[in-house]
Coordinates of C-alpha atoms in Angstrom, one line a residue:
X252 CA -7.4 14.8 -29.5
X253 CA -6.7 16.1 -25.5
X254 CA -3.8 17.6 -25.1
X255 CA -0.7 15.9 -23.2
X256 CA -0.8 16.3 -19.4
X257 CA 2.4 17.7 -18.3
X258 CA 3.2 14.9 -15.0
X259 CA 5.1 16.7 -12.8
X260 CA 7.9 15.0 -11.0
X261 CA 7.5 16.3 -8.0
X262 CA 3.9 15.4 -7.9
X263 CA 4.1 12.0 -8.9
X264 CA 3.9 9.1 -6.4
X265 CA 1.2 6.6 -5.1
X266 CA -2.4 7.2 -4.5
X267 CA -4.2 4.4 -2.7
X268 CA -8.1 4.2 -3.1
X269 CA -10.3 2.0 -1.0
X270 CA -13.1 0.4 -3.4
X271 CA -16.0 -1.8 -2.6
X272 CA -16.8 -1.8 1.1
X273 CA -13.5 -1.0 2.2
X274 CA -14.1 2.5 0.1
X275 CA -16.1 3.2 3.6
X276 CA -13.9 2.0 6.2
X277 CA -12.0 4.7 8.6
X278 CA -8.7 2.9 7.9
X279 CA -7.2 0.9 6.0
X280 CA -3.4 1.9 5.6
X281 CA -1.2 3.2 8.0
X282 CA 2.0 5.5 7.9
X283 CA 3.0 5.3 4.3
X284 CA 1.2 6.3 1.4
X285 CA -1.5 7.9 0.0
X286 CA -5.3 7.3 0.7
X287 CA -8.8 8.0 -0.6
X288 CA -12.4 6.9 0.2
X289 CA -15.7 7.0 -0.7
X290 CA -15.7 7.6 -4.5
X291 CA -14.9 3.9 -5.3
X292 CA -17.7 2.8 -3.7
X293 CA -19.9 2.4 -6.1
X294 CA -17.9 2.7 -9.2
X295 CA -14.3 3.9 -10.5
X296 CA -13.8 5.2 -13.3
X297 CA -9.9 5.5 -14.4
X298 CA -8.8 6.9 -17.6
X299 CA -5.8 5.8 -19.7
X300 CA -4.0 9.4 -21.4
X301 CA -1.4 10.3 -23.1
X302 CA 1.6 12.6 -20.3
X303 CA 4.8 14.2 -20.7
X304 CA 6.5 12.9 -17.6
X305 CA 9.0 14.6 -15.9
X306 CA 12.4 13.2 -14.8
X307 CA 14.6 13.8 -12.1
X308 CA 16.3 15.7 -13.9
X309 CA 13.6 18.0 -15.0
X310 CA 13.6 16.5 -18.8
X311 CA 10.0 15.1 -20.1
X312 CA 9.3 11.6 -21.2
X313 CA 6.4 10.7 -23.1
X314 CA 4.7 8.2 -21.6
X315 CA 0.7 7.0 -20.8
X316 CA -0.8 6.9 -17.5
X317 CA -4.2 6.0 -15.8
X318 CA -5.9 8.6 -14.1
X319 CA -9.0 8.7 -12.2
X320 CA -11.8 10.4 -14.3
X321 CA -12.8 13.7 -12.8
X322 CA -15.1 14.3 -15.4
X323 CA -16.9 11.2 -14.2
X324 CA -16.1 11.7 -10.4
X325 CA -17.0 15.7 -10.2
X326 CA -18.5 17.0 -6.9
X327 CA -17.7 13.7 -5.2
X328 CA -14.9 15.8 -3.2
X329 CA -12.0 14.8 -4.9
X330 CA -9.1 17.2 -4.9
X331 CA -7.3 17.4 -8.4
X332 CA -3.7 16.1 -7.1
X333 CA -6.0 12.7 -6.5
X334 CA -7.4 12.9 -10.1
X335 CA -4.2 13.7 -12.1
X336 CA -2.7 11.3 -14.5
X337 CA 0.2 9.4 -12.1
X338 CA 2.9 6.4 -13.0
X339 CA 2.3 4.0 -11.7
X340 CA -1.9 4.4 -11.2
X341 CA -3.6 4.9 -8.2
X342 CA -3.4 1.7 -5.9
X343 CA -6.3 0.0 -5.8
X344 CA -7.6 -1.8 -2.1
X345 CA -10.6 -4.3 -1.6
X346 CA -11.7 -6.4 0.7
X347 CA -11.5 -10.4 -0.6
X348 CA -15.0 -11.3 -2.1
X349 CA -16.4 -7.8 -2.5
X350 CA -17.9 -7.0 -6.3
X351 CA -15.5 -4.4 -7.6
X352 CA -16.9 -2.4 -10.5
X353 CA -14.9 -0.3 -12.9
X354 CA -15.0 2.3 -15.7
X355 CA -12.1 2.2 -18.2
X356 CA -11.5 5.0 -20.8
X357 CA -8.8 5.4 -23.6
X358 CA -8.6 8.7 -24.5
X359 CA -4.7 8.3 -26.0
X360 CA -4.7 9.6 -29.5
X361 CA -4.0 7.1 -32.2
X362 CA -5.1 3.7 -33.6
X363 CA -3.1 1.9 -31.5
X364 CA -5.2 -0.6 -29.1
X365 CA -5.2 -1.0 -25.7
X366 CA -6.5 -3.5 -23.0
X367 CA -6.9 -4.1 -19.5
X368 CA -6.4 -6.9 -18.0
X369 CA -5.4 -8.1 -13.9
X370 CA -3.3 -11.0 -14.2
X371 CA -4.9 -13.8 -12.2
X372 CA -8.3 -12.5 -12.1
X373 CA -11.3 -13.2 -13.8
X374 CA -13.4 -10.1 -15.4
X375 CA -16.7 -10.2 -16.7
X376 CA -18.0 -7.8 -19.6
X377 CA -21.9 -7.2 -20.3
X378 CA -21.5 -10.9 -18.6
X379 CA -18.7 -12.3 -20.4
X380 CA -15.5 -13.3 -18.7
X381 CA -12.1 -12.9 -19.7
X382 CA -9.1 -12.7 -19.0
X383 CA -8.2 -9.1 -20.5
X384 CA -10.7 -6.6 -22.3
X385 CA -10.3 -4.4 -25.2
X386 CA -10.5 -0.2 -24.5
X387 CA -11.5 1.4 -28.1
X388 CA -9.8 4.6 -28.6
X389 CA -12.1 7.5 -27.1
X390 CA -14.3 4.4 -25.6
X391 CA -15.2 3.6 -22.2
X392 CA -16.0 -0.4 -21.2
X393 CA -17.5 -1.1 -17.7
X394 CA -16.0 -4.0 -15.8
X395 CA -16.8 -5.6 -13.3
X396 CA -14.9 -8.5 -11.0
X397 CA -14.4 -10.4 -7.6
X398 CA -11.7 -9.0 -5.5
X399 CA -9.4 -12.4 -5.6
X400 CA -7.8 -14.2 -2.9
X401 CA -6.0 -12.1 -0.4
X402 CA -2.6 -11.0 -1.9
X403 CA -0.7 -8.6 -4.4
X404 CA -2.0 -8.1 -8.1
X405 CA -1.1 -5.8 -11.2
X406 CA -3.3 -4.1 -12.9
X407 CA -2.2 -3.4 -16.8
X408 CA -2.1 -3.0 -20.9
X409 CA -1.1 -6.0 -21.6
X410 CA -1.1 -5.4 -25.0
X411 CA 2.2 -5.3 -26.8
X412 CA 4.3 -6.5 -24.0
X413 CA 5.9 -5.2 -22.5
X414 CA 5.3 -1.8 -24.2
X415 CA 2.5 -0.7 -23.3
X416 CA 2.5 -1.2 -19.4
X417 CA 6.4 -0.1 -19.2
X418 CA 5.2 3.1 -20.9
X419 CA 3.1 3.8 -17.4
X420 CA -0.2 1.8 -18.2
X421 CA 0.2 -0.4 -14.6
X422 CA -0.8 -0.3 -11.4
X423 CA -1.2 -2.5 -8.2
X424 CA -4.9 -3.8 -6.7
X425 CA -4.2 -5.0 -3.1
X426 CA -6.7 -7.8 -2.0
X427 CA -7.2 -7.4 1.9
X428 CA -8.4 -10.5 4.3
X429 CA -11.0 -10.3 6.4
X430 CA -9.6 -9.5 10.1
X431 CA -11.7 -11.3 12.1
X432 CA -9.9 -14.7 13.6
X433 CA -6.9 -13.9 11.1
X434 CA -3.7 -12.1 12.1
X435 CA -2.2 -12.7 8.7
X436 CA -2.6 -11.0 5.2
X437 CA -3.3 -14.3 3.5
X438 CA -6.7 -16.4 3.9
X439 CA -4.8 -19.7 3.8
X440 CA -1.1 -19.0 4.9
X441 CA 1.5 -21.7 5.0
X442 CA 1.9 -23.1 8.2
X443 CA 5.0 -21.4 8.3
X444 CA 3.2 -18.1 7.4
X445 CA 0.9 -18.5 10.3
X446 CA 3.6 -19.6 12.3
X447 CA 5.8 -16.2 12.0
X448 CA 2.9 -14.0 12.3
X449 CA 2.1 -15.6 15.5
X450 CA 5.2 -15.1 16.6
X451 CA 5.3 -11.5 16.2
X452 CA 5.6 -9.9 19.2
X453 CA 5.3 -12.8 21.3
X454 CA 8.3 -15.2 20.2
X455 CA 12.2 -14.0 21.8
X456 CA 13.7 -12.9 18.7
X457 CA 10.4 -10.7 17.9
X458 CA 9.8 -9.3 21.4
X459 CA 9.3 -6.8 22.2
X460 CA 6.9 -5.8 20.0
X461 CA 3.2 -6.0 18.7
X462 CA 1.4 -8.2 16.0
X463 CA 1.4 -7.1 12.4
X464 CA -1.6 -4.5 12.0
X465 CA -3.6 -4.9 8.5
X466 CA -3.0 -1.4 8.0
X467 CA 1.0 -1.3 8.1
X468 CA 1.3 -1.3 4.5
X469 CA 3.8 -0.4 2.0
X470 CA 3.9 -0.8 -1.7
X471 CA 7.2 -0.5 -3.8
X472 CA 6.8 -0.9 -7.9
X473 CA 9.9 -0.7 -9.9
X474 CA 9.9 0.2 -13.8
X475 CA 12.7 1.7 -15.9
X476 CA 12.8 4.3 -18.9
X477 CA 14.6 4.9 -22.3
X478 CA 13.4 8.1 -23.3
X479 CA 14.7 8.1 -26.7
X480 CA 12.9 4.6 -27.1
X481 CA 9.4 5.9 -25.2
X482 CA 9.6 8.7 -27.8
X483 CA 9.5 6.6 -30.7
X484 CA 6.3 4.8 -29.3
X485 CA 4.9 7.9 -28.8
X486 CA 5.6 9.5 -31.9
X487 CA 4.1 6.2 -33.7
X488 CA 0.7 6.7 -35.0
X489 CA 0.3 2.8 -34.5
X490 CA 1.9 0.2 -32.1
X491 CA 5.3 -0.2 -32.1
X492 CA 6.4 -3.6 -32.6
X493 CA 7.9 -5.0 -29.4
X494 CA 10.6 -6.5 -31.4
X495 CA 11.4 -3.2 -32.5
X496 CA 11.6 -1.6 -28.9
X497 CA 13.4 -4.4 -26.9
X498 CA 16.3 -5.5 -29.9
X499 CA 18.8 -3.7 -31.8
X500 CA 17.6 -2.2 -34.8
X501 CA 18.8 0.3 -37.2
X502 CA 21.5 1.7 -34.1
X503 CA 19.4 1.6 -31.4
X504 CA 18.9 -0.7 -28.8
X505 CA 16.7 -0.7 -25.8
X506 CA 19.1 1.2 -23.2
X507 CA 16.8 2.9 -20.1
X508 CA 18.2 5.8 -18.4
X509 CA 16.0 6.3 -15.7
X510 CA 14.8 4.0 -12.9
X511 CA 12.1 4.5 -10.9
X512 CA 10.4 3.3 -7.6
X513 CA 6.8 4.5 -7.3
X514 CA 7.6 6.7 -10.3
X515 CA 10.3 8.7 -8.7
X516 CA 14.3 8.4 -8.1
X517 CA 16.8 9.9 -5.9
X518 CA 16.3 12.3 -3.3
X519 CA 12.4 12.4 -4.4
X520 CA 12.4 8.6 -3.8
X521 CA 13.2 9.0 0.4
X522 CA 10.7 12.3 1.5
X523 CA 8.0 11.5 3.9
X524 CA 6.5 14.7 2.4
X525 CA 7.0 18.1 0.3
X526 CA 5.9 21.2 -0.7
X527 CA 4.7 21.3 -3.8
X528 CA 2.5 23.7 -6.3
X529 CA 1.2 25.6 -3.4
X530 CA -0.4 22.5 -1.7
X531 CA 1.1 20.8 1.5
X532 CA 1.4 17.1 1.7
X533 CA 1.6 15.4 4.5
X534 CA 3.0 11.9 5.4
X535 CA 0.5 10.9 8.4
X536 CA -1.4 12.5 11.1
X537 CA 0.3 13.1 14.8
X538 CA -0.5 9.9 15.4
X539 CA 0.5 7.8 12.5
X540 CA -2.8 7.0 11.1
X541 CA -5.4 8.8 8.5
X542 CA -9.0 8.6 8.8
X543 CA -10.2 8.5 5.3
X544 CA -13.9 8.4 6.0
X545 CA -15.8 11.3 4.4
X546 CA -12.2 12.6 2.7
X547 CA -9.6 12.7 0.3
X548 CA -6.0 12.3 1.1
X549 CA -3.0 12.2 -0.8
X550 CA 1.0 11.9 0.5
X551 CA 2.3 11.0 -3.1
X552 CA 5.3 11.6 -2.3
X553 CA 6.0 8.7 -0.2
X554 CA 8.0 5.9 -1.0
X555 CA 10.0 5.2 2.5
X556 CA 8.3 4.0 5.3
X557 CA 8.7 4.1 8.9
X558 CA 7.4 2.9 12.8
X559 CA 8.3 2.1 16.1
X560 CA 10.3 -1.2 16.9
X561 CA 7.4 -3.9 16.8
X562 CA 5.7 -2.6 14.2
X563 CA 6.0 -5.1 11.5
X564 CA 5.4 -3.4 7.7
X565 CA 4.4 -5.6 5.3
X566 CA 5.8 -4.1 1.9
X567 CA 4.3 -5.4 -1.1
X568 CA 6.9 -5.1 -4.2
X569 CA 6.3 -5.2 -7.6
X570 CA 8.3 -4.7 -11.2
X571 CA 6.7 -3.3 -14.1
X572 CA 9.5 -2.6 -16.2
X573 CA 11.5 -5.5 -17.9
X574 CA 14.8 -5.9 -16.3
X575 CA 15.8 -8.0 -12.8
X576 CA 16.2 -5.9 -10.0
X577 CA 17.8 -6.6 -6.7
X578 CA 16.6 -4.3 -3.8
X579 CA 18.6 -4.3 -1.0
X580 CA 18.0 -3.0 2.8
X581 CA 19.7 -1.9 5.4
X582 CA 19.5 -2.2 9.2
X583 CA 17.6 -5.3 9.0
X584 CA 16.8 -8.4 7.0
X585 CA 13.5 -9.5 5.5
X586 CA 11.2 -12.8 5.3
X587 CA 9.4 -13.6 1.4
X588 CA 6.0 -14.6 2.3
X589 CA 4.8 -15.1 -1.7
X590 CA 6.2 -14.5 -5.0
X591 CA 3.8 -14.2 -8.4
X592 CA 4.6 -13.1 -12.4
X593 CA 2.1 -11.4 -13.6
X594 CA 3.4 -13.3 -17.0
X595 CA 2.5 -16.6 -15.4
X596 CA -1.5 -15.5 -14.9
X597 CA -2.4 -19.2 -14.6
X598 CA -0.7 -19.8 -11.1
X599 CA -1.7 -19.6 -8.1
X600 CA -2.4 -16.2 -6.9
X601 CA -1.3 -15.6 -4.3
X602 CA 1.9 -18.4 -4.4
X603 CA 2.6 -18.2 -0.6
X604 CA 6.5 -19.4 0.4
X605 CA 6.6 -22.6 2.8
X606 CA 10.4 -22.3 3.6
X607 CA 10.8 -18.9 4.9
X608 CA 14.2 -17.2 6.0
X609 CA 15.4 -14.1 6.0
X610 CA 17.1 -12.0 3.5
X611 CA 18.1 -8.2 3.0
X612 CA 18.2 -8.7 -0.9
X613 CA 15.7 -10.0 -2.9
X614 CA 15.4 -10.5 -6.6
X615 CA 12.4 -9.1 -8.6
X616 CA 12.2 -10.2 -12.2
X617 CA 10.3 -8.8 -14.9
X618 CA 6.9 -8.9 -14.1
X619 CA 7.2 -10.1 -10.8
X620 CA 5.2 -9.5 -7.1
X621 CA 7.0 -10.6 -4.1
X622 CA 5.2 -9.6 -0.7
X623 CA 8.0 -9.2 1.9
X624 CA 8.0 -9.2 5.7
X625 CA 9.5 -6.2 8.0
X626 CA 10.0 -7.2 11.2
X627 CA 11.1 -3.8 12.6
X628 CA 13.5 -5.4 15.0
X629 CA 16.1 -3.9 16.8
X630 CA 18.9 -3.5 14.6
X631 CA 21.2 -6.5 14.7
X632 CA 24.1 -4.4 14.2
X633 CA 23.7 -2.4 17.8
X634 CA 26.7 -3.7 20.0
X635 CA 26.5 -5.8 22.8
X636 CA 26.7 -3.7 26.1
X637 CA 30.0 -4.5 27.6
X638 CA 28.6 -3.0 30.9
X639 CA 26.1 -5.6 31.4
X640 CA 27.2 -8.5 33.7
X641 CA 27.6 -11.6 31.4
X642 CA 26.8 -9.7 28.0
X643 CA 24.7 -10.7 25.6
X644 CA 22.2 -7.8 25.9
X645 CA 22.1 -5.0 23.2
X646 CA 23.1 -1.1 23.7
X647 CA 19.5 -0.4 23.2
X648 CA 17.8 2.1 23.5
X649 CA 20.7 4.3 22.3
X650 CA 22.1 6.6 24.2
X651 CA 24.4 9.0 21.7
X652 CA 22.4 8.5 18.8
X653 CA 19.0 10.1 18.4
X654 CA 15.4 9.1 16.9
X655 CA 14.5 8.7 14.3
X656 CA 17.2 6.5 13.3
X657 CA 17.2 6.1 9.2
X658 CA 18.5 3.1 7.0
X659 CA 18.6 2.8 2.9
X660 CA 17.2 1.2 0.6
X661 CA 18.8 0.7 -2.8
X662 CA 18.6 -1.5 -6.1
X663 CA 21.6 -3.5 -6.0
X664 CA 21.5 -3.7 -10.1
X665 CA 24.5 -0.9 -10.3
X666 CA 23.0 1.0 -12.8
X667 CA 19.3 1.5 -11.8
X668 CA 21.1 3.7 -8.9
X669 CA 21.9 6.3 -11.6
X670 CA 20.0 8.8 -14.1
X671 CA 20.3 10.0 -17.4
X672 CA 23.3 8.3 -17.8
X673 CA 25.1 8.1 -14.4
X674 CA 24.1 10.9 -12.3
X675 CA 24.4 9.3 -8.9
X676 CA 22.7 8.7 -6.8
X677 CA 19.2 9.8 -8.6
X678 CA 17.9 6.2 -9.4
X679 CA 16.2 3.6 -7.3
X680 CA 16.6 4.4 -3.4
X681 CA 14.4 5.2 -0.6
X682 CA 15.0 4.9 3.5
X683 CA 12.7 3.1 6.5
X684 CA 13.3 4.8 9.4
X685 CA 13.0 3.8 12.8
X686 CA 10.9 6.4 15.2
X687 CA 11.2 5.4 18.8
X688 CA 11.8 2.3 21.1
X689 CA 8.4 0.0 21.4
X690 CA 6.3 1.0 24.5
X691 CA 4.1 -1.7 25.5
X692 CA 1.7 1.3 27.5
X693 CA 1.6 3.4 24.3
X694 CA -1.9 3.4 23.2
X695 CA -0.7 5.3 19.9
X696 CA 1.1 2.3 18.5
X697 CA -1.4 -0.4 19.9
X698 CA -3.2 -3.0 17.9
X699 CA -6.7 -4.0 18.2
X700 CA -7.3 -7.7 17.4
X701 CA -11.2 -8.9 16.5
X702 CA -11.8 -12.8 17.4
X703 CA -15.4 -12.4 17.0
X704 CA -18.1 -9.8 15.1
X705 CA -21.9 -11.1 15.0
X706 CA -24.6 -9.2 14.3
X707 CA -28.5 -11.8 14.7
X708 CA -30.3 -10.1 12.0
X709 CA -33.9 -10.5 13.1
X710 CA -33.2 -9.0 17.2
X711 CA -30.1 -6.3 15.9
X712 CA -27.7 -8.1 19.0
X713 CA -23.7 -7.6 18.8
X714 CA -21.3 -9.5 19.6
X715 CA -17.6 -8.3 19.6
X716 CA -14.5 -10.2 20.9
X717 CA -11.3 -9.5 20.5
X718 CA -8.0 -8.4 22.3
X719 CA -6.2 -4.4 22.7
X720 CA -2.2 -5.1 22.6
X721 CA -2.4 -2.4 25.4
X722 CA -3.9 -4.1 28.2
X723 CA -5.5 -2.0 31.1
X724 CA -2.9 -1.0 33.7
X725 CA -5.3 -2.1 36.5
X726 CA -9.1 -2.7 37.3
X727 CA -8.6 0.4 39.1
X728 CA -7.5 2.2 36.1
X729 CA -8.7 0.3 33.1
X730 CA -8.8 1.5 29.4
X731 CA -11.8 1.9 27.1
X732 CA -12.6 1.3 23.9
X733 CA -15.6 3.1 21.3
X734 CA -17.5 1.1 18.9
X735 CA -19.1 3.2 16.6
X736 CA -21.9 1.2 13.7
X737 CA -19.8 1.5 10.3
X738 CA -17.0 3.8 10.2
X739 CA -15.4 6.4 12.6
X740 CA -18.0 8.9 11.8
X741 CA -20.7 6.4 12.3
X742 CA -23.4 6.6 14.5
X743 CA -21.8 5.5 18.0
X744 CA -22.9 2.1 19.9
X745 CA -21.3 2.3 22.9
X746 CA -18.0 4.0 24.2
X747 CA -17.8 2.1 27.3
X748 CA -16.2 -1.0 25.7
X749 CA -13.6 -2.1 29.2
X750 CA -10.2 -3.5 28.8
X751 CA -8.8 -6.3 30.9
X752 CA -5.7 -6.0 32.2
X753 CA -5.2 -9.0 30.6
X754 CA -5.9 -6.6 27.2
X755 CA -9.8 -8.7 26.6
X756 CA -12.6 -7.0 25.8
X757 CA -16.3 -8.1 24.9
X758 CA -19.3 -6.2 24.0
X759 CA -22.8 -7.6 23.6
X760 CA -26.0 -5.9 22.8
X761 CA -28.3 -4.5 20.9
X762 CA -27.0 -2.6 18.3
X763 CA -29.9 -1.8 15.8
X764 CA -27.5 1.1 14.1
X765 CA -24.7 -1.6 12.6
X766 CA -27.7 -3.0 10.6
X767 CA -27.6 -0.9 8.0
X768 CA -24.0 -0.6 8.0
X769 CA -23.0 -4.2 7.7
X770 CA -18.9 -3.3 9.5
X771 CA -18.3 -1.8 13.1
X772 CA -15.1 0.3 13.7
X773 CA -13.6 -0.1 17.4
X774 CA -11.2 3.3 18.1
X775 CA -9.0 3.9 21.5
X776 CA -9.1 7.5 21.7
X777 CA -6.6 9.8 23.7
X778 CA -5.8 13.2 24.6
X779 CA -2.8 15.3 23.1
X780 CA -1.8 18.5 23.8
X781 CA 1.1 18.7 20.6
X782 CA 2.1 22.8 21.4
X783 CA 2.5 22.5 25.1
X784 CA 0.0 25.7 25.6
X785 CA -3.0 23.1 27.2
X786 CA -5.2 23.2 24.1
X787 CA -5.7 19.5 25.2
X788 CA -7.7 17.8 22.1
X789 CA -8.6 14.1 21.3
X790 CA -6.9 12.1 18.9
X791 CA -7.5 8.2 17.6
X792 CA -4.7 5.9 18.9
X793 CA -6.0 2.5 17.5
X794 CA -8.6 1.6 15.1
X795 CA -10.0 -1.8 13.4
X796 CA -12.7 -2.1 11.4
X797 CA -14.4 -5.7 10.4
X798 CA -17.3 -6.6 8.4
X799 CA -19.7 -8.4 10.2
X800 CA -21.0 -12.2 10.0
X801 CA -24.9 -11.9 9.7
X802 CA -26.4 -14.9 11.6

């Protein structure tokens, strides 16, 4: 029997991990949450183990967690905060179609059974499918399974629902489109759907501003907690009957006093990053992005988000646990784009809205995935400037108040906004915070768009089309983009890659080095100089990568 791992509050949180082809891209996920690369490229190996998990309050929970193997993973430069047991488990991130293969272990004592199982997709065994596979105790079963249409999924025990997967055993895969020709998360959006993301940035209402980039992600999962009742299933040698846990028997009814978002409440719940067991964590690079290629990285402490007006966020929000929950935003309202229950596996996945209209509370029931838009508009609360001839026009940029300018969210259940019994505010809350006004010039918050990405197999030519959101100020003084085979430490194609002023750009040519690589990364690099002492150094403003169409 292992011994429980002790999950530190503090040091609980989101890990994302790229796997399949995207486990090699330089970028995938921008200015939120965790990130990790190249280890679930060929297979990943997650462990399900037993945890004492501790509260914001300091007091320990039993309770089970996944955890990526680092017995399995060892020398493959993983640091141990990636590897530890976390609630909810690491986030998992493919591209649509890729084969994703992966190892599942139970090592939780007892003769309980478990099972794994992603609601709306298909897995195959030793080349079997099902819907959900059996995990022996101290067993391992190898899985393997399409990344599904583009959208948001749950991984879980769905055994003894809902026990099992409120007791930590959940996690979230994230099922990427390809960028090229698609500005949209989705494969086939509503024409609604297509209709607001074209409008981003463009359209009065969204201006100014930029199209949403594929890496402007955020994911939210909700669960809730009865210790006394997570105890008893713990203590159980075998499975606890549900009816047992959910109803009133013998005194005791199911009554949670802790909520979590992203396994953390209350001040925990709103940090862009801490300090922590000796080891810094950061929320993003100077520049708001991480290059994961060739590294580990891991800001699992970050729930809130935050950007630039006209930077849309897509935040992707799930509930694990088995009461409704209401979360509510301030400083702006938000557009439903789909809405999915991972107790309803035979739907559509993703079920994309066709009548869309904005909101600043949403419900999430039991079991339920609701992808949500973030415009990152101005404010609609700013006053009108009475010293503008005629009105109408915002006090905007403002002038008393400083940057970053910071708006809650909360859960407006009442009671998931408490802990251990109504400790206020140490529940479900986090913030989004605005950084700056948009600055169509500013390469840093730029988006690089891909129309087109052909490699001809048999004579190694390129061709690349797309459009930079930061068009060239003048044929005099134009911009430059670098196209490097693969990812950003890839073997470079060209650096000379010209931007019209009209933001265009083409390359062709040979290009003999993607061939191998099969995806080309396009970067806008600039120049910082961050402590003002002229130690000028070069940083990455924009990147997209795309996998290429083989003709």
């Amino acid at each position: 029997m292992k011994r429980r791992d002790f999950l530190k509050f503090t040091s609980t949180g989101l890990a994302v991990v790229a796997v399949g082809s995207m486990a090699d891209w330089p970028a995938f996920w921008r200015g939120s949450q965790a990130h990790a690369s190249s280890f679930g490229l060929d297979r990943l190996e997650l462990e399900m183990v037993a945890v004492d998990a501790e509260m914001v309050d300091g007091i320990p929970v039993p309770m089970w967690a996944f955890k990526i193997d680092d017995d399995d993973h060892e020398g493959e430069g993983m640091e141990h905060h990636i590897t530890a047991a976390r609630i909810p488990g690491p986030a998992l991130v493919a591209l649509a179609g890729d084969r994703i293969r992966l190892r599942i272990t139970n090592s939780i004592a007892g003769t309980r059974t478990h099972r794994f199982a992603i609601p709306g997709v298909t897995l195959t065994v030793n080349g079997t499918q099902m819907d959900s596979v059996v995990v022996p105790h101290d067993d391992r079963v190898d899985i393997e399974f399409t990344a599904p249409a583009p959208g948001t999924y749950m991984y879980l025990d769905p055994e003894n629902a809902p026990i099992n997967r409120m007791m930590g055993l959940h996690g979230v895969l994230v099922s990427m489109a390809n960028p090229v020709g698609n500005n949209t998360p989705y494969l086939s959006p509503t024409s609604n759907i297509q209709k607001l993301f074209n409008d981003l940035g463009t359209a009065p209402h969204f201006s100014p501003g930029n199209p949403w980039d594929m890496a402007r992600n955020t994911i939210w999962v909700f669960n809730v907690i009865d210790s006394e009742k997570f105890g008893d299933v713990a203590e159980s040698a075998t499975a606890l009957p549900s009816s047992t846990f959910m109803t009133f028997v013998g005194g005791n009814r199911f009554l949670p006093d802790y909520f979590t978002i992203n396994g953390k409440s209350g001040f925990f719940g709103a940090q862009h990053s801490h300090h922590s067991d000796e080891m810094d964590v950061v929320h993003d690079t100077d520049d708001g992005r991480i290059i994961i290629a060739n590294a580990v990285y891991d800001m699992q402490s970050n729930v809130s988000f935050k950007g630039t007006v006209g930077q849309p966020m897509l935040v992707r929000t799930l509930n694990a646990g088995n009461m409704w929950h209401s979360p509510h935003i301030h400083g702006t309202h938000v557009f439903p784009l789909s809405h999915n229950n991972i107790m309803r596996p035979a739907e559509t996945f993703p079920k994309l809205e066709t009548n869309l209209f904005m909101i600043d509370t949403w419900a999430l029931e039991p079991g339920g995935i609701k992808d949500v838009l973030h415009p990152f508009t101005i404010p609609p609360d700013i006053p009108v400037d009475a010293d503008v001839v005629g009105g109408g026009r915002k006090a905007w940029p403002p002038v008393d108040e400083r940057f970053p300018l910071v708006y809650p969210m909360h859960d407006h259940n009442e009671i998931t906004n408490t802990a251990a019994g109504g400790n206020y505010p140490h529940g479900i809350t986090t913030h989004w915070q605005i950084d700056a006004d948009f600055d169509p010039t500013d390469p840093a918050t730029g988006v690089i768009l891909i129309d087109r990405a052909d490699l001809r197999v048999k004579t190694g030519q390129l061709v690349v089309e797309g459009r930079f959101t930061v068009a060239s100020p003048s044929d005099s003084d134009p911009l430059f983009l670098h196209l490097h085979a693969g990812g950003a430490s890839g073997p470079m194609i060209t650096g000379s890659i010209r931007v019209g002023t009209d933001g265009r750009f083409r390359f062709r040519g040979r290009a003999l080095k993607a061939l191998g690589r099969r995806f080309v990364t396009l970067m806008h690099h600039g120049h910082s100089d961050d402590n003002g002492n002229g130690d000028d150094h070069v940083v990455v403003h924009a990147v997209r990568t795309v996998p290429l169409r083989l003709r």
